[in-house]
Tab-separated table of C-alpha atoms in Angstrom:
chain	number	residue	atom	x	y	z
A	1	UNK	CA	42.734	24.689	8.822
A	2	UNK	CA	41.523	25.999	5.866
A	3	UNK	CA	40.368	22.863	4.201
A	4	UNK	CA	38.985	22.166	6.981
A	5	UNK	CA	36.474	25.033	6.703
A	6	UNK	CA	36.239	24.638	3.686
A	7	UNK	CA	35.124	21.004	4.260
A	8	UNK	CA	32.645	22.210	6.693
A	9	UNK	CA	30.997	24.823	4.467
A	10	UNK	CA	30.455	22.279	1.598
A	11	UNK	CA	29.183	19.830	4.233
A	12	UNK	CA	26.719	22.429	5.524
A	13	UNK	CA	25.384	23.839	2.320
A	14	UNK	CA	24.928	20.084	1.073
A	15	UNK	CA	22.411	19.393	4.708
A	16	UNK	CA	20.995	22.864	4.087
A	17	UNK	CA	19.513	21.771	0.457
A	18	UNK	CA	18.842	18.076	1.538
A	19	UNK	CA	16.791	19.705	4.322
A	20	UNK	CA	14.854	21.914	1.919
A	21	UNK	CA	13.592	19.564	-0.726
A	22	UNK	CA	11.598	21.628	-3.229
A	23	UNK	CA	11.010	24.019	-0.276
A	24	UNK	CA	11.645	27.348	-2.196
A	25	UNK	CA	12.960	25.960	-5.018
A	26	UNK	CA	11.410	27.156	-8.678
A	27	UNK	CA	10.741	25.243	-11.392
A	28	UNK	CA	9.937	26.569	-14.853
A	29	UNK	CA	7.027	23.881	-15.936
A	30	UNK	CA	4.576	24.440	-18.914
A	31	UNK	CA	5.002	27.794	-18.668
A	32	UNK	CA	4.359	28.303	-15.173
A	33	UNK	CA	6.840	29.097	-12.090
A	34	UNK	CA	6.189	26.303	-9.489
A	35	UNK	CA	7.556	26.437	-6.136
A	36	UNK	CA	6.829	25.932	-2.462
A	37	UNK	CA	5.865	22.058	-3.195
A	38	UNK	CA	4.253	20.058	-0.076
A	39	UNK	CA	2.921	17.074	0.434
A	40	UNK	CA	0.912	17.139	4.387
A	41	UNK	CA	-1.179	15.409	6.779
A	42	UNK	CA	-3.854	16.635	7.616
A	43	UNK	CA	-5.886	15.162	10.288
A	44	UNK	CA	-5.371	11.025	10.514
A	45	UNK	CA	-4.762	9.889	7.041
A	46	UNK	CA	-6.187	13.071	5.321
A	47	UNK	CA	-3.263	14.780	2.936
A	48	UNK	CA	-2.787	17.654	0.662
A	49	UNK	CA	-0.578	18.064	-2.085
A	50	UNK	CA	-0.129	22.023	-2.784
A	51	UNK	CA	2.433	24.069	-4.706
A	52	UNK	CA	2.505	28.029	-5.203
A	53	UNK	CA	2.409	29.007	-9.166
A	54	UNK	CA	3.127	32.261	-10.762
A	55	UNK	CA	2.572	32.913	-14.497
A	56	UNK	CA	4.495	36.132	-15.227
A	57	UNK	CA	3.397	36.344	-18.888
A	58	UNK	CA	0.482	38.655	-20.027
A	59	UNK	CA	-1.433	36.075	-20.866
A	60	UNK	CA	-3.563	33.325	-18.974
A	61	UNK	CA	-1.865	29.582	-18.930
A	62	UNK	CA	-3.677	26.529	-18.985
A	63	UNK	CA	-1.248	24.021	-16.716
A	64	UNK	CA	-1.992	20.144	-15.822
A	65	UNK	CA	-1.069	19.071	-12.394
A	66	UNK	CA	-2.177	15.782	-13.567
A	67	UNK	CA	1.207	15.649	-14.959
A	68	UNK	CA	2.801	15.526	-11.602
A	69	UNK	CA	3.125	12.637	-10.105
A	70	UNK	CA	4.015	11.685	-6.590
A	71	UNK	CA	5.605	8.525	-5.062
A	72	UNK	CA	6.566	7.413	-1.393
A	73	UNK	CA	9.851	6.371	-0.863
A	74	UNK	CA	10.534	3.121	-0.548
A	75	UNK	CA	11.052	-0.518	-1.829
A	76	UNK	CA	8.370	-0.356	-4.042
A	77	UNK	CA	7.979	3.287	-4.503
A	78	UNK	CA	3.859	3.681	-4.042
A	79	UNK	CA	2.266	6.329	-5.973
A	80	UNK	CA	0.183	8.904	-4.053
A	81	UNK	CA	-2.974	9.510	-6.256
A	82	UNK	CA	-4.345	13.352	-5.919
A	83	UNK	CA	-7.479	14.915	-6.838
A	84	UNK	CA	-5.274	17.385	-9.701
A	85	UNK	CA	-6.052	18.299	-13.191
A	86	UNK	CA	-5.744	21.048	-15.529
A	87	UNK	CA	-5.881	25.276	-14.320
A	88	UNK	CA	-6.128	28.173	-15.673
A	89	UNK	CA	-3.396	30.511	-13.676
A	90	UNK	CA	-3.855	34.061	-14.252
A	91	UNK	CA	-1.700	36.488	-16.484
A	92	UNK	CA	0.284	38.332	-14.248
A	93	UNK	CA	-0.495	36.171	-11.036
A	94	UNK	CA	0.592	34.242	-8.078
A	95	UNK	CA	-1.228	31.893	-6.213
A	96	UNK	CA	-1.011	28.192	-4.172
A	97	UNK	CA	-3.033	25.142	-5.608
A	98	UNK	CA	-3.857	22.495	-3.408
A	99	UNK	CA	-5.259	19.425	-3.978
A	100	UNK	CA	-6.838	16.568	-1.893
A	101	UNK	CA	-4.852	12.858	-1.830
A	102	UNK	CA	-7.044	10.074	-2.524
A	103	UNK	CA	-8.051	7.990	0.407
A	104	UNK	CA	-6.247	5.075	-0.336
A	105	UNK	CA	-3.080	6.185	-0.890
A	106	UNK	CA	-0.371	4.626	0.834
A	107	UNK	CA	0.375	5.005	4.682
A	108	UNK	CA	2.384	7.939	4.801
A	109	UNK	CA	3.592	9.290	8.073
A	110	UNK	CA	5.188	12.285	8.896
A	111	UNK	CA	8.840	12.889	7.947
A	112	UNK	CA	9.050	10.230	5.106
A	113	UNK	CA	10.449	10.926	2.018
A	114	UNK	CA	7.944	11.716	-1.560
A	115	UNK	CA	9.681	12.015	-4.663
A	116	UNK	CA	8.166	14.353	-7.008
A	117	UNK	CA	7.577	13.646	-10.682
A	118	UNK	CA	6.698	15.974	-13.631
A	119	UNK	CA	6.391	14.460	-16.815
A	120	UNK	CA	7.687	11.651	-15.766
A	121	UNK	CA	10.770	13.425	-15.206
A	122	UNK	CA	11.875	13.467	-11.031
A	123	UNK	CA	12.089	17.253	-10.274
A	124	UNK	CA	12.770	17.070	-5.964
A	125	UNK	CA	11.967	14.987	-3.109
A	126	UNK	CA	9.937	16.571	-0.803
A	127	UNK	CA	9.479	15.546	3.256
A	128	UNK	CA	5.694	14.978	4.868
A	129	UNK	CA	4.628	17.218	6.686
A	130	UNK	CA	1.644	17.725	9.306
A	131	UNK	CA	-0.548	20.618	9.664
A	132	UNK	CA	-2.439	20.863	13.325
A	133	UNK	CA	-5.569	21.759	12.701
């Protein structure tokens, strides 16, 4: 009985982080505390890519979210494009950056599966979303 349980808690903590993705995951990247990642429809094709950062130093940070890089999974794994470059986040700051996806990027539907690059090193996968407007 007890393995058993034990079974089932593994198998449920395992769903629980598959579910989440990046969700409220943190990453430490240039610097900068980067959670909260999302990748969402918008209205038709129309997506956003947006992430919270926080820089907890006293000083400002310049960070380049042209170093992320965002592909839909998949045979062929099709890079998402995004309107992202560098920022300047804030000493002592939070705040979420969002960014536009290019119009052709590749048909993305709700519920399919984006891995998440930074420095061309995969960091999460993250789920589509869609916000109602």
């Amino acid at each position: 009985m007890k393995k058993r349980c034990f079974a089932l808690s593994v198998l449920i903590m395992i769903c629980a982080v598959l579910f989440v993705g990046c969700g409220e995951e943190k990453y430490e990247l240039d610097g900068v505390d980067v959670s909260n990642i999302q990748v969402d429809l918008v209205r038709g094709s129309d997506a956003t890519f947006k992430f919270d950062v926080k820089n907890s130093s006293d000083e400002s940070v310049s960070f380049d979210a042209g170093k992320f890089t965002l592909k839909l999974d998949g045979d062929d794994n099709k890079i998402i494009r995004f309107m992202g470059g560098k920022e300047t986040i804030d000493a002592d700051s939070k705040d979420t950056v969002s960014y536009l996806v290019y119009e052709n990027h590749p048909e993305m539907k709700e519920d399919d599966t984006v891995k998440v690059y930074f420095d061309d090193k995969e960091i999460c996968e993250v789920k589509v979303g869609k916000i109602e407007l």
